[in-house]
Coordinates of N, CA and C in Angstrom, one line a residue:
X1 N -24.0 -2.1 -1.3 CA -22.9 -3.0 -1.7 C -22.4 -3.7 -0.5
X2 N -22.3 -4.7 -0.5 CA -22.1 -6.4 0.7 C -20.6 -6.0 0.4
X3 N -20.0 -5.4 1.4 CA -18.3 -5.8 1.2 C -17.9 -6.6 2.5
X4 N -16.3 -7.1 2.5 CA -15.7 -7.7 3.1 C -14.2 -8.1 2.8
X5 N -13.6 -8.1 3.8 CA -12.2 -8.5 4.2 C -11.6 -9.6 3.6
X6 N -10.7 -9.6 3.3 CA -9.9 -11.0 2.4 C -8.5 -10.9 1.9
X7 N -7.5 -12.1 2.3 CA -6.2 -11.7 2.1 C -6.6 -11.9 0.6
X8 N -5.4 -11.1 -0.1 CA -5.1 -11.1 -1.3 C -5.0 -12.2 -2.2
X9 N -5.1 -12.0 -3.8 CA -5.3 -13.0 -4.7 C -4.2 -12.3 -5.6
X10 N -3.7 -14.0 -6.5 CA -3.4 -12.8 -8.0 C -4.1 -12.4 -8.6
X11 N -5.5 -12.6 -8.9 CA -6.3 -12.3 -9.4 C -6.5 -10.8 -9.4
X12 N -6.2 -10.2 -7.7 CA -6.5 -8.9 -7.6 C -5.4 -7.8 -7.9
X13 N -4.6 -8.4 -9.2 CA -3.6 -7.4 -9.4 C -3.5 -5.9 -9.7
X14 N -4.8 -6.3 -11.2 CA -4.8 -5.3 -12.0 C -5.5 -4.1 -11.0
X15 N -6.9 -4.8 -10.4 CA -7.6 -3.9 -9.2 C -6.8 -2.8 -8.4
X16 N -6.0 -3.8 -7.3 CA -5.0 -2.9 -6.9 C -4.1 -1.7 -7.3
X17 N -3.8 -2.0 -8.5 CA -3.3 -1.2 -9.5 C -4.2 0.3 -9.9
X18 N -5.6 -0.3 -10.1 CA -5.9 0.7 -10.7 C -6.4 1.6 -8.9
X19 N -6.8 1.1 -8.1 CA -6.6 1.8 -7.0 C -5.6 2.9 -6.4
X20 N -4.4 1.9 -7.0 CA -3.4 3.2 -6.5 C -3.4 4.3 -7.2
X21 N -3.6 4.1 -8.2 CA -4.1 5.4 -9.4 C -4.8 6.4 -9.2
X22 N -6.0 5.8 -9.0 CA -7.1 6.5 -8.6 C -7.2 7.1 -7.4
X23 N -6.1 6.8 -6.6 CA -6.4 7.4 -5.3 C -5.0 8.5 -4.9
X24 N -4.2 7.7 -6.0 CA -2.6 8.8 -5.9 C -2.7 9.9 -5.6
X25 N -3.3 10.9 -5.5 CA -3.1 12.1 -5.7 C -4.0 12.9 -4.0
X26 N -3.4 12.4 -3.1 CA -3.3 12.6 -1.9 C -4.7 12.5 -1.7
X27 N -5.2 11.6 -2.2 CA -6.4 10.4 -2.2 C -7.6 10.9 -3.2
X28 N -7.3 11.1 -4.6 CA -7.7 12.1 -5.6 C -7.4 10.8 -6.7
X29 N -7.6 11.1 -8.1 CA -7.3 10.7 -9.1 C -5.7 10.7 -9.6
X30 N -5.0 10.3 -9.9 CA -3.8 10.3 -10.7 C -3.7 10.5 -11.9
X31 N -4.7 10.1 -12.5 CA -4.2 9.4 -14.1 C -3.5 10.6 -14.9
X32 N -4.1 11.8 -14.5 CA -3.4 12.5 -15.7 C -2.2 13.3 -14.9
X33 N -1.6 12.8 -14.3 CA -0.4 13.5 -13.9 C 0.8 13.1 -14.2
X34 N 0.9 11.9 -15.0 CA 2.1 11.1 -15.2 C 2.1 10.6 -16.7
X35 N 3.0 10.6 -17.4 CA 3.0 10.1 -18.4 C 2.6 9.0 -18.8
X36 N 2.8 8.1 -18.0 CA 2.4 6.6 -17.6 C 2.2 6.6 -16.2
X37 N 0.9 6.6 -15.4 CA 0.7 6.5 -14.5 C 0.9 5.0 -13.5
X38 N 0.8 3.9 -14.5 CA 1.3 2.6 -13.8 C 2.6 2.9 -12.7
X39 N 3.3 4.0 -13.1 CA 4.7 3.7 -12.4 C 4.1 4.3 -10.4
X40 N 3.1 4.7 -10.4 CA 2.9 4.7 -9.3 C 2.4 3.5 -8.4
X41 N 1.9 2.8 -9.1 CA 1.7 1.2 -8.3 C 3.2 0.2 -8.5
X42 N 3.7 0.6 -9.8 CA 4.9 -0.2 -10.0 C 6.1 0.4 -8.3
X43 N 6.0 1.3 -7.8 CA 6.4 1.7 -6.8 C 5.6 1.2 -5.4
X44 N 4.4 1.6 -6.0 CA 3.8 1.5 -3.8 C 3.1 0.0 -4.0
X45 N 2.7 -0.6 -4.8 CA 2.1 -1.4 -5.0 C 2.8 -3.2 -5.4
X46 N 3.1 -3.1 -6.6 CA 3.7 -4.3 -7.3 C 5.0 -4.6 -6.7
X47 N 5.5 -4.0 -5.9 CA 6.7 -5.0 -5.2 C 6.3 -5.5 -4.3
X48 N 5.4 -5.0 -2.7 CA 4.6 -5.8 -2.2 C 4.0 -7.0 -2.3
X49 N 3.2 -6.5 -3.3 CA 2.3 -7.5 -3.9 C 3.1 -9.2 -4.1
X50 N 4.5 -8.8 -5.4 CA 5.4 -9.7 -5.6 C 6.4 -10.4 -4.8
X51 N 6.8 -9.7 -3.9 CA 7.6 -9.9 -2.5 C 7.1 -10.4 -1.4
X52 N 6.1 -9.8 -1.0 CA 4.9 -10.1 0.2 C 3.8 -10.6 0.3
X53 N 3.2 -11.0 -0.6 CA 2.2 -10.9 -0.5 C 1.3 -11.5 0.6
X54 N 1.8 -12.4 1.5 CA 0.8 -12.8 2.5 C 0.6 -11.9 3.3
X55 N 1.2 -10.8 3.3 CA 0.9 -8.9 3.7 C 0.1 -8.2 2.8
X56 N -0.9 -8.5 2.1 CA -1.8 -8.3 1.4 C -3.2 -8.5 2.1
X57 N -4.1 -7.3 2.2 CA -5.3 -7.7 2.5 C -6.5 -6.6 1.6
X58 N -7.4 -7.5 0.9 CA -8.5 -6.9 0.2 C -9.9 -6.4 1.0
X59 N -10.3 -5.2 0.7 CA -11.8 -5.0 0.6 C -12.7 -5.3 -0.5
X60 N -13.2 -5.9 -0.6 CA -13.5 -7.0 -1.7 C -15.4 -6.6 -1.6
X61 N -15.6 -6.7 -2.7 CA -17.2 -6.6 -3.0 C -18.0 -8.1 -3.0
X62 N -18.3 -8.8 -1.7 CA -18.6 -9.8 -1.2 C -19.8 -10.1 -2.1
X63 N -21.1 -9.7 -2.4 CA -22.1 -9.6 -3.1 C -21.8 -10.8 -5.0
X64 N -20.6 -9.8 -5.2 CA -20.0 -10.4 -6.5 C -19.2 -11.3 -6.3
X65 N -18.8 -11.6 -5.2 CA -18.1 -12.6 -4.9 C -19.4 -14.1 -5.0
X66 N -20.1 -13.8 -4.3 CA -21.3 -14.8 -4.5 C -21.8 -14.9 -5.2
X67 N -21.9 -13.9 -6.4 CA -22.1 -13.9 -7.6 C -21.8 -14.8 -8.7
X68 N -20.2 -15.1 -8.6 CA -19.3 -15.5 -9.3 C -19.5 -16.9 -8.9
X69 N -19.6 -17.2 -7.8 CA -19.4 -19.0 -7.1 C -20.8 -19.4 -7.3
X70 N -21.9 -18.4 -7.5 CA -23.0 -19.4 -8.0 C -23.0 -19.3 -9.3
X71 N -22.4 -18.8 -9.9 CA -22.2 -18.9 -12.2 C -22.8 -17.8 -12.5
X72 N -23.4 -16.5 -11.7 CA -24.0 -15.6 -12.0 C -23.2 -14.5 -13.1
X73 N -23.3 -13.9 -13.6 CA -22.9 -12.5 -14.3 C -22.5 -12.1 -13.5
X74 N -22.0 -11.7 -12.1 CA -22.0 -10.4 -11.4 C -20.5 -9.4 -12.2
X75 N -21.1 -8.2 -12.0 CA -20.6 -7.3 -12.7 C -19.0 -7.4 -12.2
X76 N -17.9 -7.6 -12.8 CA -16.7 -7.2 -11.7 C -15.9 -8.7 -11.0
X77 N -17.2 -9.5 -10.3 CA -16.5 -10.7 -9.4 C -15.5 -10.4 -8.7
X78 N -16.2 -10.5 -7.4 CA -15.1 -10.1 -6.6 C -14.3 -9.2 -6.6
X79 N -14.6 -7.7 -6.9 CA -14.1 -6.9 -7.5 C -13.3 -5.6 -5.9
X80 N -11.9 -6.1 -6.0 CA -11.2 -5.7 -5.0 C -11.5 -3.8 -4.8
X81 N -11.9 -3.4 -3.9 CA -11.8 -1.6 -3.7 C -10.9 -1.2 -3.0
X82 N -10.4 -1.8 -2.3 CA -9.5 -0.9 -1.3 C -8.2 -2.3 -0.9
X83 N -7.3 -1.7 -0.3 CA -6.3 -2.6 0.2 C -5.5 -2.2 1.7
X84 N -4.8 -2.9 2.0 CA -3.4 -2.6 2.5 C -2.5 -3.4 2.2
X85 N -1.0 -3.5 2.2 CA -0.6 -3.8 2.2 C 1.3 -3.3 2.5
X86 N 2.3 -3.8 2.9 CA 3.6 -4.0 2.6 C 4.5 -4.8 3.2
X87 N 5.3 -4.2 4.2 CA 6.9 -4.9 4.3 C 6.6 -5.2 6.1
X88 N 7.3 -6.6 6.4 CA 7.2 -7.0 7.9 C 8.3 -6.3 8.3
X89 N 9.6 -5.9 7.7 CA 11.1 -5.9 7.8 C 11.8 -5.2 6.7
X90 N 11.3 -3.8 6.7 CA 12.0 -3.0 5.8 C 13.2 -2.4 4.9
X91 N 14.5 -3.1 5.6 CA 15.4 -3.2 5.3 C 15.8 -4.5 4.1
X92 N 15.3 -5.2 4.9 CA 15.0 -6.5 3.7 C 14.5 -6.3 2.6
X93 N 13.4 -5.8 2.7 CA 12.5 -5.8 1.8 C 13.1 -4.8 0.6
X94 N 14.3 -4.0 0.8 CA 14.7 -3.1 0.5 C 15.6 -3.8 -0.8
X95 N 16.4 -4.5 0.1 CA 17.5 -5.3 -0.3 C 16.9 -5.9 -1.8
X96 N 15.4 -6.9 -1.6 CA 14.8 -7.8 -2.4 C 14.2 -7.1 -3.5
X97 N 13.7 -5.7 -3.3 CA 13.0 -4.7 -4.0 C 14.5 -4.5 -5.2
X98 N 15.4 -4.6 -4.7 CA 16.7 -4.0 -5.5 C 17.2 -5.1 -6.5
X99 N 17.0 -6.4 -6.0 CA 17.4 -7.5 -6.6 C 16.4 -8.1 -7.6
X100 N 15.2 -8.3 -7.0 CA 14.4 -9.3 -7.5 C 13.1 -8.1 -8.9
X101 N 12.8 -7.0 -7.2 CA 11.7 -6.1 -8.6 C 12.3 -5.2 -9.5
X102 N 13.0 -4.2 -9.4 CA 13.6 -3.2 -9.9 C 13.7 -4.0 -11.4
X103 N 14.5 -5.0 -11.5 CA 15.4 -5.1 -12.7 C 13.9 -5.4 -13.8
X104 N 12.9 -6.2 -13.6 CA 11.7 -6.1 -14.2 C 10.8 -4.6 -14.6
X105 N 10.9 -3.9 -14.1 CA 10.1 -2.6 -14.0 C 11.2 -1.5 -14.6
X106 N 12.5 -1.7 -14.0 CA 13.3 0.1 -14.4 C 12.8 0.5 -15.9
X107 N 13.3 -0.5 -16.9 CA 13.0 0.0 -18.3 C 12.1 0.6 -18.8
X108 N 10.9 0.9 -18.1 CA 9.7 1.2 -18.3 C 9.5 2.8 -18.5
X109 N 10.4 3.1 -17.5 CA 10.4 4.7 -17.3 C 11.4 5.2 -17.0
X110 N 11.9 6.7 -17.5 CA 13.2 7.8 -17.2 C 13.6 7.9 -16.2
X111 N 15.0 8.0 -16.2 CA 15.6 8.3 -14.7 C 15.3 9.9 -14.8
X112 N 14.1 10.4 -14.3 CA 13.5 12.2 -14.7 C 14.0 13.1 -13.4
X113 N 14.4 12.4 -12.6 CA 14.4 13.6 -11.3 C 13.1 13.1 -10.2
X114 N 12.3 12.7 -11.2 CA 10.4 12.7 -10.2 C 10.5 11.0 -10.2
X115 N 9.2 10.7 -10.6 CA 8.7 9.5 -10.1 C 10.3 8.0 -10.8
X116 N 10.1 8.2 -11.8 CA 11.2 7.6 -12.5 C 12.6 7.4 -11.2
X117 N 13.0 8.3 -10.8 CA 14.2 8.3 -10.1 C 13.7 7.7 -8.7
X118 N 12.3 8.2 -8.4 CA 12.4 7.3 -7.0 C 12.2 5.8 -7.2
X119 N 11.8 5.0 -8.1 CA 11.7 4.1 -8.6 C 12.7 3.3 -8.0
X120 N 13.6 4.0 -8.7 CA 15.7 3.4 -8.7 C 15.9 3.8 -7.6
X121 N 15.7 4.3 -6.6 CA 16.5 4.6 -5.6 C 15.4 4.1 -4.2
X122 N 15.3 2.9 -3.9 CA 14.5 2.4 -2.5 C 14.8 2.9 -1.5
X123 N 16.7 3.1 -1.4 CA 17.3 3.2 -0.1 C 16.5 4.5 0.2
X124 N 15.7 5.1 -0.3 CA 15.4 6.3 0.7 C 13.8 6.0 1.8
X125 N 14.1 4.6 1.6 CA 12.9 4.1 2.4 C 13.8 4.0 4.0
X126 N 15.4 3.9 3.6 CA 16.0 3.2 5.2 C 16.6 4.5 5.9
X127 N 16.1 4.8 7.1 CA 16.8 5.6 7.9 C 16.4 5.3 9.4
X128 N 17.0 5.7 10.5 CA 16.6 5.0 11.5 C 15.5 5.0 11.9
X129 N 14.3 5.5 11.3 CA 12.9 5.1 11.3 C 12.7 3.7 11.6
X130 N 13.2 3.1 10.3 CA 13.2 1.7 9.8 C 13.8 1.1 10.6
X131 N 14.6 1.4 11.8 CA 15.4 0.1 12.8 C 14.3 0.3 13.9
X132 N 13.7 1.4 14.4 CA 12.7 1.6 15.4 C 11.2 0.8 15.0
X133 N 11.0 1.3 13.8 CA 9.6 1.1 13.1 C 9.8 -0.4 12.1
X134 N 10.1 -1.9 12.4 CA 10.8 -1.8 10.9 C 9.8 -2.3 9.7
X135 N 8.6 -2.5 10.2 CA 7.3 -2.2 9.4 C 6.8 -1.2 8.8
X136 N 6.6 -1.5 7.4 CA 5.4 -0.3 6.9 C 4.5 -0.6 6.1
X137 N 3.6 0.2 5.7 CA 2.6 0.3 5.2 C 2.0 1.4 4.1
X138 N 1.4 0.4 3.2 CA 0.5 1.2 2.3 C -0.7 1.1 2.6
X139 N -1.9 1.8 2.3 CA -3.4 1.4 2.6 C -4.1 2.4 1.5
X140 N -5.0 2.2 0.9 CA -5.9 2.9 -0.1 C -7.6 2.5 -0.3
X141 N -8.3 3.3 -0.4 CA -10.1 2.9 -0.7 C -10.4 3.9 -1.2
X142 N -11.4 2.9 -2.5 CA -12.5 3.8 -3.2 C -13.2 4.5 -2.5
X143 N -13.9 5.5 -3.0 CA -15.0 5.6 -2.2 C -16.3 5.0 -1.9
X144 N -16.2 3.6 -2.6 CA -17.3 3.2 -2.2 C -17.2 2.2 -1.0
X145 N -15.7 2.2 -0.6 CA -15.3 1.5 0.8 C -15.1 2.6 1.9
X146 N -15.3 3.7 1.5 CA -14.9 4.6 2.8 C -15.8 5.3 3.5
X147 N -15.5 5.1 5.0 CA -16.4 5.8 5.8 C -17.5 4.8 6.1
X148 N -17.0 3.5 6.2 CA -17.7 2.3 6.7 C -17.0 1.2 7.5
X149 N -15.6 2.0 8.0 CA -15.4 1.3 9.0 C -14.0 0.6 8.7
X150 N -14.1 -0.3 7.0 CA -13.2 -0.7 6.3 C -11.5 -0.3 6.5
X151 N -11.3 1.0 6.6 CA -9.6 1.4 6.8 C -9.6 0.8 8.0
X152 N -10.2 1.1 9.0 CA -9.8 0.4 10.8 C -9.7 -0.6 10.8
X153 N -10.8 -1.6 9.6 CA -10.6 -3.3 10.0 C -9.4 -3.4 9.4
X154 N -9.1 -2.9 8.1 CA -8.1 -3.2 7.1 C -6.7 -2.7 8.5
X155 N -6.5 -2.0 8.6 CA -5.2 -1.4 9.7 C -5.0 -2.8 10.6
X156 N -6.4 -3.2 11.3 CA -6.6 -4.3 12.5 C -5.6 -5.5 12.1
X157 N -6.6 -5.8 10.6 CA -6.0 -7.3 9.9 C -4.5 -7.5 9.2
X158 N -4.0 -6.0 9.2 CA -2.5 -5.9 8.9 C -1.5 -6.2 9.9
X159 N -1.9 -5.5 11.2 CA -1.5 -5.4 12.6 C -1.3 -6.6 13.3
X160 N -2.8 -7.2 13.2 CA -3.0 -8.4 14.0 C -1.5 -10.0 13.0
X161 N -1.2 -9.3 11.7 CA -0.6 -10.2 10.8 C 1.0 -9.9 11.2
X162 N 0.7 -8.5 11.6 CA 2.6 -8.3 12.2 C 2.8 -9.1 13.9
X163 N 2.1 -8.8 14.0 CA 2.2 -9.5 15.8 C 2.4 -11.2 15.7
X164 N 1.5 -11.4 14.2 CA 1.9 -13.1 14.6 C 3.2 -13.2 14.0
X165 N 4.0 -12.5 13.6 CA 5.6 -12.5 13.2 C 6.5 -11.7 13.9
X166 N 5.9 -11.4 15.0 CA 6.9 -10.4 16.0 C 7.5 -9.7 15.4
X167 N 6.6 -8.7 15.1 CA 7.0 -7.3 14.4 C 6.3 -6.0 15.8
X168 N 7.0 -5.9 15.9 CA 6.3 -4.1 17.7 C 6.0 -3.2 16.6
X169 N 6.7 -2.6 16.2 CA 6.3 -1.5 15.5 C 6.0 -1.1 13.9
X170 N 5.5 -0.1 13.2 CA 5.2 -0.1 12.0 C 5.4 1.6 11.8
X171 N 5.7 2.1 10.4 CA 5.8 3.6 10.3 C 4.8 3.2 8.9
X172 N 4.1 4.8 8.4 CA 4.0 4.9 7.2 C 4.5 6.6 6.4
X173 N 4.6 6.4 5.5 CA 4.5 8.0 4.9 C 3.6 8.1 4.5
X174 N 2.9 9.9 4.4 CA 2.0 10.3 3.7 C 2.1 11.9 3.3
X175 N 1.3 12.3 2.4 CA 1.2 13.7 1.8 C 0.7 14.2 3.3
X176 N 1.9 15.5 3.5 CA 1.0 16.4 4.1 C -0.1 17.0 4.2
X177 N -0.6 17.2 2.5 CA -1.7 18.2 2.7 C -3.3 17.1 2.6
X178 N -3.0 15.6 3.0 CA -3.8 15.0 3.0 C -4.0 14.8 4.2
X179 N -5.3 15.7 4.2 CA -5.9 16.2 6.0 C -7.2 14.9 6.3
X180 N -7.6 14.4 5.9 CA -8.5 13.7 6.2 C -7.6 11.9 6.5
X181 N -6.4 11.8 5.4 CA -5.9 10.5 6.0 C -5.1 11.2 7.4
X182 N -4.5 12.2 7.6 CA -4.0 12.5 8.9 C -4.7 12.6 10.0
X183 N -6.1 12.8 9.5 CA -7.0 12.3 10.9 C -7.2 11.2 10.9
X184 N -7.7 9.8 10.1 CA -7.8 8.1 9.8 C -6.5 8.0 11.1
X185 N -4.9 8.4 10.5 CA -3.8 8.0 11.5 C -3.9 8.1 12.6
X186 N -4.3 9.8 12.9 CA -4.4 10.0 14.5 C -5.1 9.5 15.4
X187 N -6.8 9.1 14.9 CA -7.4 8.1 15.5 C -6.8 7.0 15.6
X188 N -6.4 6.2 15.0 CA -5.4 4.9 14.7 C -4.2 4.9 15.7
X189 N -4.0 6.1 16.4 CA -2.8 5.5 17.0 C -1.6 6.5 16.9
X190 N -1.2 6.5 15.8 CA -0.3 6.5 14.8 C 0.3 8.0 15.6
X191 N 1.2 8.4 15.6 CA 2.0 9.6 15.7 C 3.4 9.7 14.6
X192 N 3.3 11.5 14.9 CA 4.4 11.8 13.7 C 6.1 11.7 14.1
X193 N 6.1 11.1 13.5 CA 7.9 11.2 13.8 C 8.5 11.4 12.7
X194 N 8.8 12.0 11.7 CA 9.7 12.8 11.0 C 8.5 13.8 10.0
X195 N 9.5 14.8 9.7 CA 9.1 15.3 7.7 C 10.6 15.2 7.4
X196 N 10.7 14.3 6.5 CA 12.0 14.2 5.9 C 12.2 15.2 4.7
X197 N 11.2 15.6 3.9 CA 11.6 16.3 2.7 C 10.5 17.2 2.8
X198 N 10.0 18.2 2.1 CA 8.9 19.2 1.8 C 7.7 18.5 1.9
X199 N 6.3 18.5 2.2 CA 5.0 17.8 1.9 C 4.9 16.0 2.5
X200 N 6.0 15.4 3.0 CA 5.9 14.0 3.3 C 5.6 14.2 4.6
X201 N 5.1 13.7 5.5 CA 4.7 13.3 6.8 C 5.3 11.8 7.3
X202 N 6.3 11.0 7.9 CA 6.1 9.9 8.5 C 5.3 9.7 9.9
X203 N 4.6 9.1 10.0 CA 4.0 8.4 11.3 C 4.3 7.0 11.6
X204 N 4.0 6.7 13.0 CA 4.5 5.5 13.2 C 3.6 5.2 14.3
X205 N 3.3 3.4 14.6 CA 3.2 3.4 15.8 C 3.3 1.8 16.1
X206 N 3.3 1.4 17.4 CA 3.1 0.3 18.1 C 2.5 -0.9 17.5
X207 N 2.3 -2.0 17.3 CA 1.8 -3.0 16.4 C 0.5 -3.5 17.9
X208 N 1.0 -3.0 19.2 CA 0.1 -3.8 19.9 C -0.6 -3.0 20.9
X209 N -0.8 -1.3 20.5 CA -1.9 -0.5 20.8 C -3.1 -1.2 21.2

């Protein structure tokens, strides 16, 4: 499979989507953990997307992309696997997440305690992480993007996108017990600076490593 790098489309909504899903579960399947599993993209995913999106970048199935532009059948077209994407300025983005996404999405799901309640509550994205770091990041791949190099270029093409906005630094969170993206970071750069709650990991690092 011919892949390749490419900022984001709307076209690659639903993709993304189902990416986050599939990979939610400290880079595992989601679907059956949630009543409605959308609300996990409706969180890491679709406000980016809505908000930012020139902070959007695809691993994209190049093959079917050529597919499509010569009139071919190809299975998919252009069929997005992997991503990164989020916020140049986290606090903002916080602000806009509150104003602009939320009011579209809350109805969708319970204020439960779990996924529902983080939904409604962003501010737990801001603490002084966010004034040092004030970038962050999501990143996800199939497996049929991984272990080909794709997360490094994907990290590069995000990086290289904060620097032309004068952004220094970037944090992300992740599951603790996700031992193989905690190696991807460490190679990357990336160091730990907080556990704020049970199982979360923040890391952070320099935009110009």
């Amino acid at each position: 499979m011919e892949l390749s790098i490419r900022p984001y489309r709307s076209d690659d909504w639903e993709d993304l989507y189902e990416i986050c899903v599939r990979t939610g579960d400290n880079g595992a399947d989601a679907s059956s953990l949630y009543p409605d599993p959308r609300i996990l993209p409706d969180i890491f995913v679709g406000p980016y997307l809505a908000l930012e999106p020139e902070l959007a970048f695809v691993v994209a199935d190049a093959a079917d992309a050529a597919d499509a532009a010569d009139g071919a059948d190809g299975e998919g077209g252009d069929r997005a696997l992997g991503y990164i994407l989020g916020t140049a300025d986290t606090r903002r983005f916080v602000a806009r997440y509150r104003d602009e996404w939320l009011p579209k999405v809350v109805d969708r799901y319970p204020d439960d305690g779990g996924r529902g309640s983080e939904l409604r509550r962003p501010e737990v994205m801001l603490s002084p992480i966010a004034d040092a770091y004030p970038a962050h990041l999501h990143i996800d791949l199939m497996p049929q993007a991984q272990g080909r190099g794709f997360g490094r270029r994907l990290m590069d093409t995000y990086l290289a996108a904060l620097r032309e906005r004068g952004v220094d630094a970037v944090h992300l969170a992740m599951g603790a017990a996700n031992v193989s993206a905690r190696a991807f970071y460490d190679r990357l750069g990336f160091s730990e600076l907080a556990r704020p709650v049970p199982g979360l990991v923040v890391m952070g690092r320099s935009t110009r490593l």
